[in-house]
Amino acid sequence: MTLIKSISGIRGTIGGTTNDNLTPIDAVKFAASYGTWLKDYAGKEKLTVVIGRDARLSGEMIQNLVVSTLVGLGIDVVDLGLSTTPTVEIAVPLEKADGGIILTASHNPKQWNALKLLNERGEFLDAKQGAIILELAEKEDFNFAEVDNLGEIIKNDSYIDIHIDEVLELPLVDKEVIKKAGFKVVVDGVNSTGGIAIPKLLEELGVEVIKLYCEPTGHFPHNPEPLKEHLGDICKMVVEEEADFGIVVDPDVDRLAFISNDGEMFGEEYTLVACADYVLGKTKGNTVSNLSSSRALRDITEKHGGTYEAAAVGEVNVVTKMKANNAIIGGEGNGGIIYPESHYGRDSLVGTALFLMLMAEKGGTVAELRASYPSYFMSKKKIQLTPELDVDALLEAMHNKYKNEQVSTIDGVKIDFAENWVHLRKSNTEPIIRIYTEAKSQQEADGLANRIIEEIKEVAGLE
């Protein structure tokens, strides 16, 4: 199962057979489905789509296939070349385009790539729209343009700079305040486009930058998911360089993690907590994160007099809930910051600027800041899926087992105990069940996760 079709887009491994992997034929088919859907959705003759990609090795090949397919449908393409997910998201409305496609498999290893699909607002498509596109791909009923009506390609490589300008213009970002603080920061760009965008932003803000893996070669020097076990090099370098902190992003720059001045992880979950602390301290309002995110955001929101709500996992679900809850900041506990004042998408550039403002105004060290927040510890584990495993029946069994606890089933099964919680859900992007737990100590979080995994194995007969 290496071709995954979901509302998150079309994701698969490069090479192999069609319909099982993201082959050139699959890339063309899904680009044609999106273009066909967009023509009907926009209801007009001439359409424009913005396209950008991360630096992964297959990016140029997939981009050429996708761009040519859209041109073949008569759609004009604004080609941003090497870009970031949030940069493409802000480019769509600025270009007055009808949609956008980001070619990135986000945190997945180098053999993966994907098509992430956007609407005219630069936001991810909803489940209903995604389902129509999958249906069109299944039917392969495409009507391509005649030769006089082919689309055009407009190349524009200035959008990372435009994106940085947009961040600098945010009312809660003051370049002079950050510059005056005299920060020194190490950046791990995992040899993708974060290595272009984040150092550029920092330099604009007067921050001294030490680059680590910032060449956009697509050869990821470590597993690109910004988790503690993958980040030994930057943790060491922050201490050696006596830097104020470190910044880590994933290949498409929508996930943001910080390393404290002592070389320890600030905690991916606490990226959103810190940025929300800064924003809520300046503007009264509400927050939203997903069911798998830390309780710490709820605590900080209530401390500032706001209301916190949880959404199903997935950016589109968080954005929908944010709009309904009038949230002024939100996101996901994997380091995804969504700040509507900028745009409704996870954005590491915005998150970096807000964090710098918080640090500049509060003073002290990043380790001290982390110690000032409610202390929760998470365990993030997974079970590999096999074709014979009935995931729905398994989740239902776990729900029944804990029916006397506070249980949410809006996205998998989340069981809220008094002192901790566990969230079980099937991933949209990988063939796994994710098991997230949170407790007041790492030992307790790991222990809860291991206990639940054993219970799942027992239910599924995997012992």
Tab-separated table of C-alpha atoms in Angstrom:
chain	number	residue	atom	x	y	z
A	1	MET	CA	0.000	0.000	0.000
A	2	THR	CA	2.276	2.763	-1.253
A	3	LEU	CA	-0.267	4.903	-3.130
A	4	ILE	CA	-2.500	6.632	-0.605
A	5	LYS	CA	-5.498	8.619	-1.822
A	6	SER	CA	-7.052	10.900	0.781
A	7	ILE	CA	-8.298	14.434	1.425
A	8	SER	CA	-4.666	15.260	2.233
A	9	GLY	CA	-3.907	14.698	-1.462
A	10	ILE	CA	-2.399	11.869	-3.481
A	11	ARG	CA	0.746	10.436	-1.898
A	12	GLY	CA	2.933	7.553	-2.987
A	13	THR	CA	6.369	6.100	-3.515
A	14	ILE	CA	8.265	6.737	-6.733
A	15	GLY	CA	8.836	3.794	-9.095
A	16	GLY	CA	7.093	0.436	-9.397
A	17	THR	CA	3.737	-0.335	-10.974
A	18	THR	CA	0.868	2.037	-11.759
A	19	ASN	CA	-2.044	2.330	-9.303
A	20	ASP	CA	0.196	0.978	-6.537
A	21	ASN	CA	2.821	3.741	-6.512
A	22	LEU	CA	3.154	7.371	-7.611
A	23	THR	CA	4.315	6.600	-11.140
A	24	PRO	CA	4.382	9.166	-13.988
A	25	ILE	CA	1.039	7.765	-15.187
A	26	ASP	CA	-0.529	8.233	-11.739
A	27	ALA	CA	0.844	11.797	-11.497
A	28	VAL	CA	-0.733	12.652	-14.870
A	29	LYS	CA	-4.022	10.968	-14.005
A	30	PHE	CA	-4.464	12.806	-10.687
A	31	ALA	CA	-3.326	16.162	-12.148
A	32	ALA	CA	-5.919	15.669	-14.920
A	33	SER	CA	-8.596	14.809	-12.331
A	34	TYR	CA	-7.829	17.956	-10.326
A	35	GLY	CA	-7.807	20.135	-13.464
A	36	THR	CA	-11.083	18.614	-14.677
A	37	TRP	CA	-12.720	19.136	-11.269
A	38	LEU	CA	-11.410	22.713	-11.076
A	39	LYS	CA	-12.874	23.651	-14.475
A	40	ASP	CA	-16.296	22.514	-13.299
A	41	TYR	CA	-15.904	24.050	-9.799
A	42	ALA	CA	-14.677	27.453	-11.042
A	43	GLY	CA	-17.264	27.491	-13.810
A	44	LYS	CA	-15.255	29.640	-16.201
A	45	GLU	CA	-13.286	29.245	-19.413
A	46	LYS	CA	-9.779	30.369	-18.508
A	47	LEU	CA	-8.162	29.054	-15.331
A	48	THR	CA	-4.838	29.605	-13.554
A	49	VAL	CA	-3.172	27.208	-11.112
A	50	VAL	CA	-0.100	27.962	-8.962
A	51	ILE	CA	2.448	25.150	-8.579
A	52	GLY	CA	5.489	24.851	-6.316
A	53	ARG	CA	7.584	21.953	-5.007
A	54	ASP	CA	9.956	20.996	-2.236
A	55	ALA	CA	13.513	19.901	-3.083
A	56	ARG	CA	13.002	16.137	-3.057
A	57	LEU	CA	14.758	14.177	-5.815
A	58	SER	CA	11.598	13.297	-7.767
A	59	GLY	CA	10.213	16.858	-7.559
A	60	GLU	CA	11.270	18.137	-10.955
A	61	MET	CA	10.025	15.015	-12.753
A	62	ILE	CA	6.623	15.103	-11.019
A	63	GLN	CA	6.354	18.868	-11.551
A	64	ASN	CA	7.008	18.565	-15.302
A	65	LEU	CA	4.311	15.884	-15.591
A	66	VAL	CA	1.742	17.837	-13.557
A	67	VAL	CA	2.415	21.181	-15.277
A	68	SER	CA	2.227	19.640	-18.766
A	69	THR	CA	-1.036	17.887	-17.901
A	70	LEU	CA	-2.662	21.134	-16.735
A	71	VAL	CA	-1.382	22.944	-19.842
A	72	GLY	CA	-2.914	20.106	-21.877
A	73	LEU	CA	-6.261	20.845	-20.233
A	74	GLY	CA	-5.978	24.494	-21.285
A	75	ILE	CA	-5.056	25.750	-17.805
A	76	ASP	CA	-2.378	28.437	-17.291
A	77	VAL	CA	0.266	27.546	-14.709
A	78	VAL	CA	2.221	29.929	-12.471
A	79	ASP	CA	5.370	27.909	-11.780
A	80	LEU	CA	7.069	28.924	-8.502
A	81	GLY	CA	9.774	26.255	-8.868
A	82	LEU	CA	11.395	25.419	-5.519
A	83	SER	CA	8.985	26.700	-2.893
A	84	THR	CA	7.271	25.868	0.400
A	85	THR	CA	3.746	24.717	1.162
A	86	PRO	CA	2.767	28.000	2.907
A	87	THR	CA	4.390	30.042	0.100
A	88	VAL	CA	2.182	28.348	-2.510
A	89	GLU	CA	-0.829	28.877	-0.222
A	90	ILE	CA	-0.280	32.648	-0.038
A	91	ALA	CA	0.585	32.854	-3.761
A	92	VAL	CA	-2.799	31.474	-4.904
A	93	PRO	CA	-4.934	34.463	-3.762
A	94	LEU	CA	-2.155	36.977	-4.538
A	95	GLU	CA	-2.092	35.674	-8.129
A	96	LYS	CA	-5.922	35.637	-8.200
A	97	ALA	CA	-5.500	31.995	-9.255
A	98	ASP	CA	-8.249	29.365	-9.234
A	99	GLY	CA	-6.260	26.775	-7.318
A	100	GLY	CA	-2.839	25.441	-6.456
A	101	ILE	CA	-0.827	22.240	-6.238
A	102	ILE	CA	2.118	21.664	-3.908
A	103	LEU	CA	4.381	18.795	-4.886
A	104	THR	CA	5.674	17.448	-1.593
A	105	ALA	CA	5.356	14.381	0.595
A	106	SER	CA	5.897	16.645	3.609
A	107	HIS	CA	7.708	14.701	6.379
A	108	ASN	CA	7.874	11.383	4.461
A	109	PRO	CA	11.279	9.949	3.409
A	110	LYS	CA	12.870	10.672	0.012
A	111	GLN	CA	11.184	7.850	-1.938
A	112	TRP	CA	7.785	9.497	-1.411
A	113	ASN	CA	6.145	12.392	-3.234
A	114	ALA	CA	2.625	13.785	-3.373
A	115	LEU	CA	0.177	16.241	-4.890
A	116	LYS	CA	-1.382	18.511	-2.236
A	117	LEU	CA	-4.417	20.256	-3.720
A	118	LEU	CA	-5.627	23.790	-2.960
A	119	ASN	CA	-8.755	25.820	-3.733
A	120	GLU	CA	-8.926	29.461	-4.873
A	121	ARG	CA	-8.275	30.690	-1.310
A	122	GLY	CA	-5.024	28.722	-1.100
A	123	GLU	CA	-6.622	26.318	1.396
A	124	PHE	CA	-6.817	22.529	1.240
A	125	LEU	CA	-9.841	20.957	-0.411
A	126	ASP	CA	-12.543	19.467	1.784
A	127	ALA	CA	-13.442	15.762	1.900
A	128	LYS	CA	-16.357	16.130	-0.547
A	129	GLN	CA	-14.184	17.870	-3.158
A	130	GLY	CA	-11.417	15.313	-2.653
A	131	ALA	CA	-13.910	12.474	-3.205
A	132	ILE	CA	-15.016	13.953	-6.562
A	133	ILE	CA	-11.378	14.141	-7.726
A	134	LEU	CA	-10.749	10.502	-6.737
A	135	GLU	CA	-13.901	9.488	-8.646
A	136	LEU	CA	-12.727	11.380	-11.759
A	137	ALA	CA	-9.342	9.644	-11.540
A	138	GLU	CA	-11.095	6.265	-11.366
A	139	LYS	CA	-13.178	6.996	-14.482
A	140	GLU	CA	-10.304	8.644	-16.433
A	141	ASP	CA	-12.917	10.669	-18.316
A	142	PHE	CA	-10.815	13.680	-19.339
A	143	ASN	CA	-11.365	16.195	-22.118
A	144	PHE	CA	-8.091	17.859	-23.145
A	145	ALA	CA	-7.791	21.210	-24.937
A	146	GLU	CA	-7.236	21.599	-28.659
A	147	VAL	CA	-3.937	23.008	-29.852
A	148	ASP	CA	-5.031	26.662	-29.997
A	149	ASN	CA	-6.373	26.499	-26.438
A	150	LEU	CA	-3.416	25.011	-24.578
A	151	GLY	CA	-2.430	26.697	-21.312
A	152	GLU	CA	0.679	28.805	-20.783
A	153	ILE	CA	3.469	28.495	-18.206
A	154	ILE	CA	4.450	31.655	-16.321
A	155	LYS	CA	7.597	31.218	-14.226
A	156	ASN	CA	7.840	33.287	-11.032
A	157	ASP	CA	10.646	32.549	-8.574
A	158	SER	CA	10.082	35.627	-6.377
A	159	TYR	CA	7.423	34.201	-4.064
A	160	ILE	CA	9.625	33.162	-1.141
A	161	ASP	CA	10.715	36.839	-0.954
A	162	ILE	CA	7.080	37.980	-1.269
A	163	HIS	CA	6.118	35.538	1.501
A	164	ILE	CA	8.847	36.951	3.774
A	165	ASP	CA	7.590	40.492	3.087
A	166	GLU	CA	4.058	39.374	4.035
A	167	VAL	CA	5.368	38.003	7.351
A	168	LEU	CA	7.293	41.219	8.085
A	169	GLU	CA	4.137	43.263	7.501
A	170	LEU	CA	2.080	41.384	10.135
A	171	PRO	CA	0.989	43.827	12.888
A	172	LEU	CA	2.366	41.582	15.668
A	173	VAL	CA	5.814	41.284	14.026
A	174	ASP	CA	8.248	44.129	14.725
A	175	LYS	CA	11.521	43.745	12.858
A	176	GLU	CA	13.327	46.303	15.032
A	177	VAL	CA	12.358	44.575	18.299
A	178	ILE	CA	13.746	41.258	17.023
A	179	LYS	CA	16.876	42.847	15.587
A	180	LYS	CA	17.600	44.612	18.876
A	181	ALA	CA	17.488	41.284	20.764
A	182	GLY	CA	20.561	40.089	18.812
A	183	PHE	CA	19.613	36.431	18.439
A	184	LYS	CA	21.934	33.703	17.160
A	185	VAL	CA	20.070	30.727	15.688
A	186	VAL	CA	21.012	27.387	14.089
A	187	VAL	CA	18.740	26.250	11.211
A	188	ASP	CA	18.330	22.649	9.997
A	189	GLY	CA	16.611	22.844	6.606
A	190	VAL	CA	16.883	19.061	5.940
A	191	ASN	CA	18.399	19.952	2.512
A	192	SER	CA	15.035	21.149	1.212
A	193	THR	CA	13.360	24.503	0.658
A	194	GLY	CA	13.306	25.444	4.351
A	195	GLY	CA	17.052	25.880	3.903
A	196	ILE	CA	16.245	28.740	1.510
A	197	ALA	CA	13.240	30.349	3.216
A	198	ILE	CA	14.026	30.260	6.952
A	199	PRO	CA	17.593	31.699	6.776
A	200	LYS	CA	16.351	34.444	4.423
A	201	LEU	CA	13.598	35.387	6.877
A	202	LEU	CA	15.994	35.371	9.840
A	203	GLU	CA	18.526	37.547	8.043
A	204	GLU	CA	15.761	40.040	7.215
A	205	LEU	CA	14.978	40.135	10.948
A	206	GLY	CA	18.595	40.828	11.897
A	207	VAL	CA	19.204	37.355	13.349
A	208	GLU	CA	22.662	35.732	13.081
A	209	VAL	CA	22.138	32.441	11.218
A	210	ILE	CA	24.212	29.265	11.382
A	211	LYS	CA	23.129	26.928	8.587
A	212	LEU	CA	22.972	23.143	8.903
A	213	TYR	CA	21.724	21.071	5.945
A	214	CYS	CA	20.381	24.135	4.129
A	215	GLU	CA	21.399	23.171	0.553
A	216	PRO	CA	18.198	22.240	-1.335
A	217	THR	CA	19.672	19.070	-2.900
A	218	GLY	CA	16.823	16.753	-1.852
A	219	HIS	CA	19.321	14.375	-0.231
A	220	PHE	CA	17.801	14.364	3.259
A	221	PRO	CA	20.662	13.970	5.779
A	222	HIS	CA	18.350	12.343	8.330
A	223	ASN	CA	14.750	11.173	8.535
A	224	PRO	CA	12.875	14.376	7.570
A	225	GLU	CA	10.230	14.149	10.295
A	226	PRO	CA	11.339	16.711	12.936
A	227	LEU	CA	11.334	14.337	15.919
A	228	LYS	CA	13.919	14.140	18.713
A	229	GLU	CA	15.473	10.868	17.515
A	230	HIS	CA	16.346	12.431	14.133
A	231	LEU	CA	17.835	15.709	15.384
A	232	GLY	CA	21.073	14.837	17.188
A	233	ASP	CA	23.227	17.014	14.893
A	234	ILE	CA	21.388	20.281	15.481
A	235	CYS	CA	20.964	19.623	19.228
A	236	LYS	CA	24.754	19.270	19.461
A	237	MET	CA	25.427	22.303	17.253
A	238	VAL	CA	23.168	24.664	19.252
A	239	VAL	CA	25.278	23.973	22.362
A	240	GLU	CA	28.643	24.096	20.526
A	241	GLU	CA	27.794	27.422	18.851
A	242	GLU	CA	26.296	28.836	22.068
A	243	ALA	CA	23.214	29.724	20.021
A	244	ASP	CA	20.015	31.079	21.546
A	245	PHE	CA	18.061	28.217	19.983
A	246	GLY	CA	17.696	26.016	16.915
A	247	ILE	CA	15.000	25.865	14.235
A	248	VAL	CA	14.032	22.662	12.419
A	249	VAL	CA	11.495	22.401	9.600
A	250	ASP	CA	10.265	19.499	7.488
A	251	PRO	CA	10.904	19.400	3.695
A	252	ASP	CA	7.879	21.562	2.746
A	253	VAL	CA	8.206	23.965	5.711
A	254	ASP	CA	4.765	23.633	7.285
A	255	ARG	CA	6.054	21.951	10.475
A	256	LEU	CA	8.256	23.848	12.908
A	257	ALA	CA	10.271	22.582	15.867
A	258	PHE	CA	12.645	24.445	18.182
A	259	ILE	CA	15.775	23.284	20.019
A	260	SER	CA	16.331	25.031	23.362
A	261	ASN	CA	19.628	26.741	24.187
A	262	ASP	CA	20.651	23.687	26.264
A	263	GLY	CA	20.421	21.386	23.220
A	264	GLU	CA	17.150	19.797	24.385
A	265	MET	CA	13.957	19.656	22.310
A	266	PHE	CA	11.592	22.555	23.089
A	267	GLY	CA	8.899	20.056	22.105
A	268	GLU	CA	7.059	20.069	18.773
A	269	GLU	CA	3.779	20.297	20.702
A	270	TYR	CA	4.965	23.491	22.423
A	271	THR	CA	5.657	25.388	19.163
A	272	LEU	CA	1.937	26.190	18.926
A	273	VAL	CA	1.662	26.767	22.695
A	274	ALA	CA	4.434	29.426	22.610
A	275	CYS	CA	3.128	31.192	19.483
A	276	ALA	CA	-0.414	31.196	20.931
A	277	ASP	CA	0.926	32.577	24.224
A	278	TYR	CA	2.408	35.531	22.338
A	279	VAL	CA	-0.648	36.183	20.121
A	280	LEU	CA	-3.206	35.776	22.950
A	281	GLY	CA	-1.147	38.140	25.103
A	282	LYS	CA	-1.666	40.843	22.460
A	283	THR	CA	-5.154	39.983	21.146
A	284	LYS	CA	-8.030	38.392	23.050
A	285	GLY	CA	-9.458	35.366	21.285
A	286	ASN	CA	-9.935	31.625	20.935
A	287	THR	CA	-7.790	28.719	19.765
A	288	VAL	CA	-8.187	25.368	18.024
A	289	SER	CA	-5.888	22.368	17.653
A	290	ASN	CA	-6.541	18.751	16.748
A	291	LEU	CA	-7.483	15.853	19.014
A	292	SER	CA	-3.896	14.557	19.002
A	293	SER	CA	-2.440	17.831	20.312
A	294	SER	CA	-1.326	18.725	23.843
A	295	ARG	CA	-3.659	19.896	26.610
A	296	ALA	CA	-1.125	22.683	27.182
A	297	LEU	CA	-2.781	24.828	24.461
A	298	ARG	CA	-6.101	24.598	26.300
A	299	ASP	CA	-4.375	25.657	29.548
A	300	ILE	CA	-2.634	28.660	27.941
A	301	THR	CA	-5.818	29.729	26.099
A	302	GLU	CA	-7.884	29.652	29.299
A	303	LYS	CA	-5.132	31.545	31.158
A	304	HIS	CA	-5.587	34.373	28.602
A	305	GLY	CA	-9.404	34.233	28.930
A	306	GLY	CA	-10.093	32.482	25.615
A	307	THR	CA	-11.930	29.289	24.624
A	308	TYR	CA	-10.181	26.199	23.276
A	309	GLU	CA	-11.767	23.602	20.983
A	310	ALA	CA	-10.415	20.401	19.397
A	311	ALA	CA	-10.911	19.369	15.759
A	312	ALA	CA	-10.411	16.104	13.909
A	313	VAL	CA	-6.835	15.577	12.707
A	314	GLY	CA	-6.035	17.171	9.335
A	315	GLU	CA	-5.400	20.766	8.417
A	316	VAL	CA	-8.716	21.209	6.604
A	317	ASN	CA	-10.597	20.075	9.750
A	318	VAL	CA	-8.628	22.430	11.993
A	319	VAL	CA	-9.235	25.356	9.619
A	320	THR	CA	-12.994	24.620	9.477
A	321	LYS	CA	-13.190	24.543	13.285
A	322	MET	CA	-11.053	27.717	13.565
A	323	LYS	CA	-13.471	29.609	11.338
A	324	ALA	CA	-16.475	28.327	13.322
A	325	ASN	CA	-14.806	29.154	16.670
A	326	ASN	CA	-13.420	32.564	15.558
A	327	ALA	CA	-9.974	31.308	16.558
A	328	ILE	CA	-7.206	33.899	16.226
A	329	ILE	CA	-4.504	31.207	16.202
A	330	GLY	CA	-4.552	27.441	15.927
A	331	GLY	CA	-2.869	24.516	14.300
A	332	GLU	CA	-1.599	21.059	14.996
A	333	GLY	CA	0.644	19.709	17.718
A	334	ASN	CA	3.175	18.498	15.161
A	335	GLY	CA	4.551	22.032	14.956
A	336	GLY	CA	1.963	23.430	12.547
A	337	ILE	CA	1.062	27.090	13.206
A	338	ILE	CA	-2.075	28.518	11.555
A	339	TYR	CA	-2.393	32.280	11.995
A	340	PRO	CA	-5.433	33.643	10.095
A	341	GLU	CA	-4.052	37.206	10.150
A	342	SER	CA	-1.624	35.818	7.550
A	343	HIS	CA	-3.542	32.907	5.966
A	344	TYR	CA	-5.371	29.686	6.861
A	345	GLY	CA	-2.455	27.291	6.462
A	346	ARG	CA	0.359	25.848	8.601
A	347	ASP	CA	3.303	28.192	8.178
A	348	SER	CA	6.780	27.824	9.703
A	349	LEU	CA	7.820	31.328	8.586
A	350	VAL	CA	4.940	32.929	10.480
A	351	GLY	CA	5.607	30.651	13.475
A	352	THR	CA	9.301	31.586	13.513
A	353	ALA	CA	8.529	35.333	13.496
A	354	LEU	CA	5.928	35.031	16.299
A	355	PHE	CA	8.328	32.950	18.419
A	356	LEU	CA	11.124	35.491	17.929
A	357	MET	CA	8.775	38.271	19.056
A	358	LEU	CA	7.828	36.287	22.161
A	359	MET	CA	11.500	35.666	23.036
A	360	ALA	CA	12.504	39.278	22.324
A	361	GLU	CA	9.770	40.655	24.596
A	362	LYS	CA	10.031	38.092	27.414
A	363	GLY	CA	13.830	37.902	27.585
A	364	GLY	CA	15.498	34.944	29.316
A	365	THR	CA	16.398	31.670	27.616
A	366	VAL	CA	14.311	29.289	25.528
A	367	ALA	CA	14.802	26.585	28.191
A	368	GLU	CA	13.357	28.963	30.819
A	369	LEU	CA	10.392	29.742	28.544
A	370	ARG	CA	9.676	26.028	28.122
A	371	ALA	CA	9.866	25.483	31.888
A	372	SER	CA	7.242	28.218	32.390
A	373	TYR	CA	4.564	26.250	30.475
A	374	PRO	CA	2.302	23.484	31.849
A	375	SER	CA	4.354	20.309	31.693
A	376	TYR	CA	2.892	17.468	29.672
A	377	PHE	CA	4.718	14.602	28.008
A	378	MET	CA	3.638	12.767	24.876
A	379	SER	CA	4.308	9.375	23.408
A	380	LYS	CA	3.752	8.970	19.655
A	381	LYS	CA	3.784	5.362	18.509
A	382	LYS	CA	2.360	3.437	15.568
A	383	ILE	CA	1.243	-0.018	14.492
A	384	GLN	CA	1.926	-1.081	10.884
A	385	LEU	CA	-1.240	-2.098	9.068
A	386	THR	CA	-1.621	-5.400	7.262
A	387	PRO	CA	-4.369	-6.104	4.678
A	388	GLU	CA	-6.151	-8.588	6.987
A	389	LEU	CA	-6.467	-6.076	9.848
A	390	ASP	CA	-10.010	-4.666	10.232
A	391	VAL	CA	-9.157	-1.232	11.630
A	392	ASP	CA	-12.754	-0.062	12.101
A	393	ALA	CA	-13.688	-3.169	14.104
A	394	LEU	CA	-10.528	-2.785	16.168
A	395	LEU	CA	-11.273	0.866	17.017
A	396	GLU	CA	-14.875	-0.041	17.836
A	397	ALA	CA	-13.648	-2.730	20.249
A	398	MET	CA	-11.363	-0.222	22.001
A	399	HIS	CA	-14.265	2.255	22.215
A	400	ASN	CA	-16.454	-0.382	23.849
A	401	LYS	CA	-13.710	-1.381	26.260
A	402	TYR	CA	-13.485	2.226	27.561
A	403	LYS	CA	-17.114	3.317	27.082
A	404	ASN	CA	-17.333	4.491	30.704
A	405	GLU	CA	-14.580	7.074	30.141
A	406	GLN	CA	-14.910	10.368	28.214
A	407	VAL	CA	-14.629	9.158	24.607
A	408	SER	CA	-14.629	11.106	21.308
A	409	THR	CA	-15.161	9.297	17.990
A	410	ILE	CA	-15.067	12.270	15.599
A	411	ASP	CA	-11.664	11.015	14.410
A	412	GLY	CA	-10.721	7.489	15.390
A	413	VAL	CA	-11.108	6.983	19.153
A	414	LYS	CA	-9.853	9.448	21.788
A	415	ILE	CA	-10.158	8.388	25.417
A	416	ASP	CA	-9.807	11.213	27.958
A	417	PHE	CA	-8.851	9.935	31.393
A	418	ALA	CA	-8.621	12.337	34.360
A	419	GLU	CA	-4.806	12.612	34.318
A	420	ASN	CA	-3.953	11.540	30.751
A	421	TRP	CA	-5.385	10.650	27.354
A	422	VAL	CA	-4.889	8.303	24.398
A	423	HIS	CA	-5.855	8.900	20.759
A	424	LEU	CA	-6.050	6.019	18.268
A	425	ARG	CA	-6.546	6.737	14.583
A	426	LYS	CA	-5.757	5.423	11.141
A	427	SER	CA	-3.281	7.729	9.371
A	428	ASN	CA	-4.396	9.559	6.210
A	429	THR	CA	-0.859	9.572	4.849
A	430	GLU	CA	0.748	6.239	5.845
A	431	PRO	CA	-0.459	2.599	6.213
A	432	ILE	CA	-0.407	2.756	10.027
A	433	ILE	CA	-2.534	3.227	13.134
A	434	ARG	CA	-1.189	6.115	15.196
A	435	ILE	CA	-1.250	5.816	18.989
A	436	TYR	CA	-0.737	9.162	20.730
A	437	THR	CA	-0.766	9.492	24.509
A	438	GLU	CA	-0.183	12.406	26.873
A	439	ALA	CA	0.494	12.394	30.605
A	440	LYS	CA	2.265	14.318	33.398
A	441	SER	CA	5.522	12.316	32.899
A	442	GLN	CA	7.268	10.656	29.962
A	443	GLN	CA	7.269	7.331	31.805
A	444	GLU	CA	3.498	7.509	32.301
A	445	ALA	CA	2.880	8.517	28.641
A	446	ASP	CA	5.088	5.678	27.326
A	447	GLY	CA	3.546	3.216	29.765
A	448	LEU	CA	0.012	4.136	28.671
A	449	ALA	CA	0.964	3.820	24.989
A	450	ASN	CA	2.576	0.418	25.498
A	451	ARG	CA	-0.438	-0.821	27.472
A	452	ILE	CA	-2.834	0.300	24.724
A	453	ILE	CA	-0.667	-1.316	22.002
A	454	GLU	CA	-0.781	-4.631	23.888
A	455	GLU	CA	-4.566	-4.309	24.222
A	456	ILE	CA	-4.912	-3.604	20.478
A	457	LYS	CA	-2.757	-6.644	19.648
A	458	GLU	CA	-4.883	-8.772	21.922
A	459	VAL	CA	-8.120	-7.562	20.290
A	460	ALA	CA	-6.673	-8.062	16.800
A	461	GLY	CA	-5.242	-11.488	17.635
A	462	LEU	CA	-1.702	-10.338	16.877
A	463	GLU	CA	-0.167	-11.814	20.027
